Amino acid sequence: MSASDQTKAQSSTKNDGKITPEKDYVYVDKAMEIPKAESLPDYSSCSETLSISTTEKWQVKLLQDPKNRLALSSFTGTDPKQVLTQRFAQIADTQSFSTKISLEGAPITNQRSSGRCWLFAATNVFRVAIMRRYNLKEFELSQAYLFFWDKLEKANFFLEQILDTTDEDLDGRLVQTLLAAPVGDGGQWDMLANLVEKYGLVPQHLYPDSHNAMNSGLINSLITTKLREDALELRHLAARNDNIKSSLGSVKDKMIREIHLILTLTLGPPPNPTKDMTWEFYDKEDKFKSVTATPLKFASELSSEASVEANRGVDVHELFSLVNDPRNQYGDLLSVSRLGNIVGMRGVRYINVDMRTMKRACIAMLKAELPIFFGSDVGKFSDSKSGIMDPKLIDYELGFNVRLGMTKAQRLMAGESAMTHAMVLTAVHIVDEEPVRWRVQNSWGESAGTKGWFVMSDHWMDEFVYQAVVDPQFVSEEIKDVLKKEPKLLPLWDPMGALA
């Protein structure tokens, strides 16, 4: 999610860290229970229509309350969120932390008016390993390079899904979900891993952002329209051919070439993954250095003994996703049907754990000086100007006399919440062996938050963080063994299929 998209967009269960389920969250009949009110008000018989006289009575009554009249004066003249922002939360959520990694990565990045947060968050994790390997003060990988190949691969992936669903009803939920966003900017960690494995990595100055990388609306609209047109044509042709793959392969290839043309002319020709590039730079000691390698070699070198040793014994290519989805059984491996970006490579996989297990792994990572990619619903109870994310930040009940009481599971079931944005954790403040707040590196530039840095309360993490990408050495053998399981396949429209 971009900063400009933010506006569009319960309590944690603590146990001994094992991945046994918590019934209040796992089973739908429990998750949907609503506490009984102590006394129920008298209601008139239900009416199917809305009466003008009734709404007039409501208005007269509500304006009799001085508090409502004060709210009316305040809310009609300014943003209600500003009026309802709680000062005590602003004071408590400070940029001071008991555990903080020494090399957080610099400079603060800016995805501009694009939805590339996952690429920025992932490359901000990768760059720390590179900065340690080459003794750098500042460094940035090219997000635009991965963006180019992701768009092209998603187009191909989409058309393959269309060919594979020609027997499905065009008006059915599956095909309509595929058509809804063929090549959106968002993505997931496993999709990033696919791109790096196939195309490698490039320093930012060797393939910098173009205007259309920073402002992706036009190319998204153009490519989406073209792919929807292509999808209808493929379905029409498939209805007249028994052997779809052999008869329509050349047609689909032409369609992909047209997408490649659009991307090349708007983003610029990217470096060839298999041809040498030369990266010249100065290290922390102001010594000139030069590295010549292909993008693929540059990326694979992060698994070398020297790079792993420099990165505190961690190979960034081995990281995997933990998620907290209280609708599903903890200890399950989750995946999402037909969600991916590169045909024939890995799909999206998550190990579902309780929040205490996720936070324990995150704390261990930070103590080991390692940044953490995480996915969350950034628009909830947050302020981009101050950079604070806290359920206590904005008191809607105070202003509107309306209580928002859904649990995390209920928000997922009702479509109220999902992963909308990816960022990076670099610090945590711990009091009495429990986390209190977390330091967040965002990708909205230095004008957001505290020069680009946000702070997240631990309560907000419980409620609105869904994913953390960790190294295997910081979780138990029991959790690692989950990767060997057959995944539970969620439908494409499931909230866990949301792309940050």
Coordinates of N, CA, C and O in Angstrom, one line a residue, residues 120-226:
F120 N 9.7 -3.0 -1.6 CA 10.5 -2.1 -0.8 C 10.9 -2.7 0.6 O 12.0 -2.7 1.0
A121 N 9.9 -3.3 1.2 CA 10.1 -4.0 2.5 C 11.1 -5.1 2.3 O 12.1 -5.3 3.1
A122 N 10.9 -5.9 1.3 CA 11.8 -7.1 1.1 C 13.2 -6.6 0.7 O 14.2 -7.2 1.3
T123 N 13.4 -5.7 -0.2 CA 14.7 -5.2 -0.5 C 15.4 -4.5 0.6 O 16.6 -4.5 0.7
N124 N 14.6 -3.9 1.5 CA 15.2 -3.2 2.7 C 15.7 -4.3 3.7 O 16.6 -4.0 4.5
V125 N 15.1 -5.5 3.7 CA 15.7 -6.6 4.4 C 16.9 -7.1 3.8 O 18.0 -7.3 4.4
F126 N 16.9 -7.3 2.5 CA 18.0 -7.9 1.7 C 19.2 -6.9 1.8 O 20.4 -7.4 1.8
R127 N 18.9 -5.6 1.7 CA 20.0 -4.7 1.6 C 20.9 -4.7 2.9 O 22.1 -4.4 2.8
V128 N 20.3 -5.0 4.1 CA 21.1 -5.0 5.3 C 22.2 -6.1 5.2 O 23.4 -5.9 5.5
A129 N 21.9 -7.2 4.6 CA 22.9 -8.3 4.4 C 24.0 -7.8 3.4 O 25.2 -8.1 3.6
I130 N 23.6 -7.1 2.4 CA 24.5 -6.5 1.4 C 25.4 -5.5 2.0 O 26.6 -5.4 1.8
M131 N 24.8 -4.6 2.8 CA 25.6 -3.5 3.5 C 26.6 -4.1 4.4 O 27.7 -3.6 4.5
R132 N 26.3 -5.2 5.1 CA 27.2 -5.8 6.0 C 28.3 -6.5 5.2 O 29.5 -6.5 5.6
R133 N 28.0 -7.1 4.1 CA 28.9 -7.8 3.3 C 30.0 -6.9 2.7 O 31.2 -7.2 2.6
Y134 N 29.5 -5.7 2.2 CA 30.4 -4.7 1.6 C 30.8 -3.5 2.4 O 31.3 -2.5 1.9
N135 N 30.4 -3.5 3.7 CA 30.8 -2.4 4.6 C 30.3 -1.1 4.1 O 31.1 -0.1 3.9
L136 N 29.0 -1.0 3.9 CA 28.4 0.2 3.4 C 27.6 1.1 4.4 O 27.1 0.5 5.4
K137 N 27.6 2.4 4.2 CA 26.9 3.3 5.1 C 25.4 3.4 4.6 O 24.5 3.4 5.4
E138 N 25.2 3.5 3.3 CA 23.9 3.6 2.7 C 23.9 2.7 1.5 O 24.9 2.5 0.8
F139 N 22.7 2.2 1.2 CA 22.6 1.3 0.0 C 21.1 1.1 -0.3 O 20.3 1.0 0.6
E140 N 20.8 1.0 -1.6 CA 19.4 0.7 -2.0 C 19.4 -0.2 -3.2 O 20.1 0.0 -4.1
L141 N 18.6 -1.3 -3.1 CA 18.4 -2.2 -4.3 C 17.4 -1.6 -5.2 O 16.5 -0.8 -4.8
S142 N 17.4 -2.0 -6.4 CA 16.4 -1.5 -7.4 C 15.1 -2.2 -7.2 O 15.0 -3.4 -7.5
Q143 N 14.1 -1.5 -6.8 CA 12.8 -2.1 -6.7 C 12.1 -2.1 -8.1 O 11.3 -3.0 -8.4
A144 N 12.5 -1.2 -8.9 CA 11.9 -1.1 -10.3 C 12.3 -2.3 -11.1 O 11.5 -2.8 -11.9
Y145 N 13.5 -2.9 -10.9 CA 14.0 -4.1 -11.6 C 13.0 -5.2 -11.3 O 12.5 -5.9 -12.2
L146 N 12.8 -5.5 -10.0 CA 11.9 -6.5 -9.6 C 10.4 -6.2 -10.1 O 9.7 -7.2 -10.4
F147 N 10.1 -5.0 -10.0 CA 8.7 -4.5 -10.5 C 8.5 -4.9 -11.9 O 7.4 -5.4 -12.3
F148 N 9.5 -4.6 -12.8 CA 9.3 -4.9 -14.2 C 9.0 -6.4 -14.4 O 8.1 -6.8 -15.1
W149 N 9.9 -7.2 -13.8 CA 9.7 -8.7 -14.1 C 8.5 -9.2 -13.4 O 7.9 -10.2 -13.9
D150 N 8.1 -8.7 -12.3 CA 6.9 -9.1 -11.6 C 5.7 -8.8 -12.5 O 4.8 -9.7 -12.6
K151 N 5.6 -7.7 -13.1 CA 4.5 -7.3 -13.9 C 4.4 -8.3 -15.1 O 3.3 -8.8 -15.5
L152 N 5.5 -8.5 -15.7 CA 5.5 -9.4 -16.9 C 5.1 -10.8 -16.5 O 4.3 -11.5 -17.2
E153 N 5.7 -11.3 -15.4 CA 5.4 -12.7 -15.0 C 3.9 -12.8 -14.5 O 3.3 -13.8 -14.8
K154 N 3.4 -11.8 -13.9 CA 2.0 -11.8 -13.4 C 1.1 -11.9 -14.6 O 0.0 -12.5 -14.6
A155 N 1.4 -11.1 -15.7 CA 0.6 -11.2 -16.9 C 0.6 -12.6 -17.5 O -0.5 -13.1 -17.9
N156 N 1.7 -13.3 -17.5 CA 1.8 -14.6 -18.0 C 1.0 -15.6 -17.1 O 0.3 -16.5 -17.5
F157 N 1.2 -15.4 -15.8 CA 0.5 -16.2 -14.8 C -1.0 -16.1 -14.9 O -1.7 -17.1 -14.9
F158 N -1.5 -14.8 -15.1 CA -2.9 -14.6 -15.3 C -3.5 -15.3 -16.5 O -4.5 -15.9 -16.4
L159 N -2.8 -15.2 -17.7 CA -3.3 -15.8 -18.9 C -3.3 -17.3 -18.8 O -4.2 -18.0 -19.3
E160 N -2.3 -17.9 -18.1 CA -2.3 -19.3 -17.8 C -3.5 -19.7 -17.0 O -4.1 -20.8 -17.2
Q161 N -3.8 -18.9 -16.0 CA -5.0 -19.2 -15.1 C -6.3 -19.1 -16.0 O -7.2 -19.9 -15.8
I162 N -6.3 -18.2 -16.9 CA -7.5 -18.0 -17.8 C -7.7 -19.3 -18.6 O -8.8 -19.8 -18.8
L163 N -6.5 -19.7 -19.2 CA -6.6 -21.0 -20.0 C -7.0 -22.2 -19.2 O -7.6 -23.1 -19.7
D164 N -6.6 -22.2 -17.9 CA -6.9 -23.3 -17.0 C -8.3 -23.3 -16.5 O -8.8 -24.3 -15.9
T165 N -9.0 -22.2 -16.7 CA -10.4 -22.1 -16.1 C -11.4 -21.8 -17.2 O -12.5 -21.2 -17.0
T166 N -11.1 -22.2 -18.4 CA -12.1 -22.0 -19.5 C -13.4 -22.8 -19.4 O -14.4 -22.4 -20.0
D167 N -13.3 -23.8 -18.5 CA -14.6 -24.6 -18.3 C -15.4 -24.0 -17.1 O -16.5 -24.4 -16.8
E168 N -14.9 -22.9 -16.5 CA -15.6 -22.2 -15.4 C -16.5 -21.2 -16.0 O -16.2 -20.6 -17.1
D169 N -17.6 -20.9 -15.3 CA -18.5 -19.9 -15.7 C -17.8 -18.5 -15.7 O -17.2 -18.2 -14.7
L170 N -18.0 -17.7 -16.7 CA -17.4 -16.4 -16.8 C -17.9 -15.5 -15.6 O -17.1 -14.7 -15.0
D171 N -19.1 -15.7 -15.2 CA -19.7 -14.9 -14.2 C -19.5 -15.5 -12.8 O -19.9 -14.9 -11.8
G172 N -18.8 -16.6 -12.7 CA -18.6 -17.3 -11.5 C -17.5 -16.5 -10.6 O -16.8 -15.7 -11.1
R173 N -17.5 -16.8 -9.4 CA -16.6 -16.1 -8.4 C -15.1 -16.2 -8.8 O -14.4 -15.3 -8.7
L174 N -14.7 -17.4 -9.2 CA -13.3 -17.7 -9.4 C -12.8 -16.8 -10.6 O -11.8 -16.1 -10.5
V175 N -13.5 -16.9 -11.7 CA -13.0 -16.1 -12.9 C -13.1 -14.6 -12.7 O -12.3 -13.9 -13.1
Q176 N -14.2 -14.2 -12.0 CA -14.4 -12.8 -11.7 C -13.3 -12.3 -10.8 O -12.8 -11.2 -10.9
T177 N -12.8 -13.1 -9.8 CA -11.7 -12.8 -8.9 C -10.4 -12.7 -9.7 O -9.6 -11.7 -9.5
L178 N -10.2 -13.6 -10.6 CA -9.0 -13.5 -11.5 C -9.0 -12.2 -12.3 O -8.0 -11.5 -12.4
L179 N -10.2 -11.8 -12.8 CA -10.3 -10.6 -13.7 C -10.2 -9.3 -12.9 O -9.9 -8.3 -13.5
A180 N -10.4 -9.4 -11.6 CA -10.5 -8.2 -10.8 C -9.2 -7.4 -10.7 O -9.2 -6.2 -10.8
A181 N -8.1 -8.1 -10.7 CA -6.8 -7.5 -10.6 C -5.7 -8.4 -11.2 O -4.9 -9.0 -10.4
P182 N -5.6 -8.4 -12.5 CA -4.6 -9.3 -13.1 C -3.2 -9.0 -12.8 O -2.4 -10.0 -12.6
V183 N -2.8 -7.7 -12.7 CA -1.4 -7.4 -12.4 C -1.2 -6.3 -11.4 O -0.5 -5.3 -11.6
G184 N -1.9 -6.4 -10.3 CA -1.8 -5.4 -9.3 C -0.4 -5.2 -8.8 O 0.5 -6.1 -9.0
D185 N -0.1 -4.1 -8.2 CA 1.3 -3.8 -7.7 C 1.7 -4.7 -6.5 O 2.9 -4.9 -6.3
G186 N 0.7 -5.2 -5.7 CA 1.0 -5.9 -4.5 C 1.6 -7.3 -4.7 O 1.6 -7.8 -5.8
G187 N 2.1 -7.8 -3.6 CA 2.7 -9.1 -3.7 C 3.0 -9.7 -2.3 O 2.6 -9.1 -1.3
Q188 N 3.6 -10.9 -2.3 CA 3.9 -11.5 -1.0 C 5.4 -12.0 -1.0 O 6.0 -12.0 -2.1
W189 N 5.9 -12.4 0.2 CA 7.3 -12.8 0.3 C 7.7 -13.9 -0.7 O 8.7 -13.8 -1.3
D190 N 6.8 -14.9 -0.8 CA 7.2 -16.0 -1.6 C 7.3 -15.6 -3.1 O 8.0 -16.2 -3.9
M191 N 6.5 -14.6 -3.5 CA 6.5 -14.1 -4.8 C 7.8 -13.3 -5.1 O 8.4 -13.4 -6.1
L192 N 8.3 -12.6 -4.0 CA 9.6 -11.9 -4.1 C 10.7 -13.0 -4.2 O 11.6 -12.8 -5.0
A193 N 10.6 -14.0 -3.5 CA 11.6 -15.1 -3.5 C 11.7 -15.7 -4.9 O 12.8 -16.0 -5.4
N194 N 10.6 -15.9 -5.6 CA 10.5 -16.3 -7.0 C 11.3 -15.4 -7.9 O 12.1 -15.8 -8.7
L195 N 11.0 -14.1 -7.8 CA 11.7 -13.1 -8.6 C 13.2 -13.1 -8.4 O 13.9 -13.1 -9.4
V196 N 13.6 -13.1 -7.2 CA 15.0 -13.1 -6.9 C 15.7 -14.4 -7.5 O 16.8 -14.3 -8.0
E197 N 15.1 -15.5 -7.3 CA 15.6 -16.8 -7.8 C 15.8 -16.8 -9.3 O 16.8 -17.2 -9.9
K198 N 14.8 -16.2 -10.0 CA 14.8 -16.3 -11.5 C 15.6 -15.1 -12.1 O 16.2 -15.2 -13.2
Y199 N 15.5 -13.9 -11.5 CA 16.0 -12.7 -12.1 C 17.2 -12.0 -11.3 O 17.9 -11.2 -11.9
G200 N 17.4 -12.4 -10.1 CA 18.4 -11.8 -9.3 C 18.1 -10.4 -8.7 O 17.0 -10.0 -8.7
L201 N 19.2 -9.7 -8.4 CA 19.0 -8.4 -7.8 C 20.0 -7.4 -8.5 O 21.0 -7.8 -9.0
V202 N 19.6 -6.1 -8.4 CA 20.4 -5.1 -9.1 C 20.5 -3.9 -8.1 O 19.5 -3.5 -7.6
P203 N 21.6 -3.2 -8.0 CA 21.7 -2.0 -7.2 C 20.8 -0.9 -7.8 O 20.7 -0.9 -9.1
Q204 N 20.3 -0.1 -7.0 CA 19.2 0.9 -7.4 C 19.7 1.8 -8.5 O 19.0 2.1 -9.5
H205 N 20.9 2.3 -8.4 CA 21.4 3.3 -9.4 C 21.6 2.7 -10.8 O 21.8 3.4 -11.8
L206 N 21.7 1.4 -10.9 CA 21.9 0.7 -12.2 C 20.5 0.5 -12.9 O 20.5 0.3 -14.1
Y207 N 19.4 0.6 -12.2 CA 18.1 0.6 -12.8 C 17.2 1.4 -11.9 O 16.4 0.9 -11.1
P208 N 17.3 2.7 -11.9 CA 16.5 3.6 -11.0 C 15.0 3.6 -11.4 O 14.6 3.2 -12.5
D209 N 14.2 4.2 -10.5 CA 12.8 4.3 -10.8 C 12.5 5.3 -12.0 O 13.1 6.3 -12.1
S210 N 11.6 4.9 -12.8 CA 11.1 5.8 -13.9 C 9.9 6.5 -13.3 O 9.4 6.1 -12.2
H211 N 9.3 7.4 -14.1 CA 8.1 8.1 -13.6 C 7.0 7.1 -13.4 O 6.2 7.2 -12.4
N212 N 6.9 6.1 -14.3 CA 5.8 5.1 -14.2 C 6.0 4.1 -13.1 O 5.0 3.4 -12.7
A213 N 7.2 3.9 -12.7 CA 7.4 3.0 -11.5 C 6.9 3.7 -10.3 O 6.3 3.1 -9.4
M214 N 7.2 5.0 -10.2 CA 6.8 5.8 -9.0 C 5.3 6.2 -9.1 O 4.7 6.5 -8.0
N215 N 4.7 6.2 -10.3 CA 3.3 6.5 -10.4 C 2.7 5.4 -11.3 O 2.6 5.6 -12.6
S216 N 2.3 4.3 -10.7 CA 2.0 3.1 -11.5 C 0.6 3.1 -12.0 O 0.2 2.1 -12.7
G217 N -0.3 4.1 -11.7 CA -1.7 4.0 -12.0 C -1.9 3.8 -13.5 O -2.8 3.0 -13.9
L218 N -1.2 4.5 -14.4 CA -1.5 4.5 -15.8 C -1.2 3.1 -16.4 O -2.0 2.5 -17.1
I219 N 0.0 2.6 -16.1 CA 0.4 1.3 -16.7 C -0.5 0.2 -16.1 O -0.8 -0.8 -16.8
N220 N -0.9 0.3 -14.8 CA -1.8 -0.7 -14.3 C -3.1 -0.7 -15.0 O -3.7 -1.8 -15.3
S221 N -3.6 0.5 -15.2 CA -4.9 0.6 -15.9 C -4.8 0.0 -17.4 O -5.7 -0.7 -17.8
L222 N -3.7 0.4 -18.1 CA -3.6 0.0 -19.5 C -3.4 -1.5 -19.6 O -4.0 -2.2 -20.4
I223 N -2.5 -2.1 -18.7 CA -2.2 -3.5 -18.8 C -3.4 -4.3 -18.3 O -3.8 -5.4 -18.9
T224 N -4.1 -3.8 -17.3 CA -5.3 -4.5 -16.8 C -6.4 -4.6 -17.9 O -7.0 -5.6 -18.2
T225 N -6.6 -3.5 -18.6 CA -7.6 -3.5 -19.7 C -7.2 -4.4 -20.8 O -8.0 -5.2 -21.3
K226 N -5.9 -4.4 -21.2 CA -5.4 -5.3 -22.2 C -5.6 -6.7 -21.9 O -6.0 -7.6 -22.7

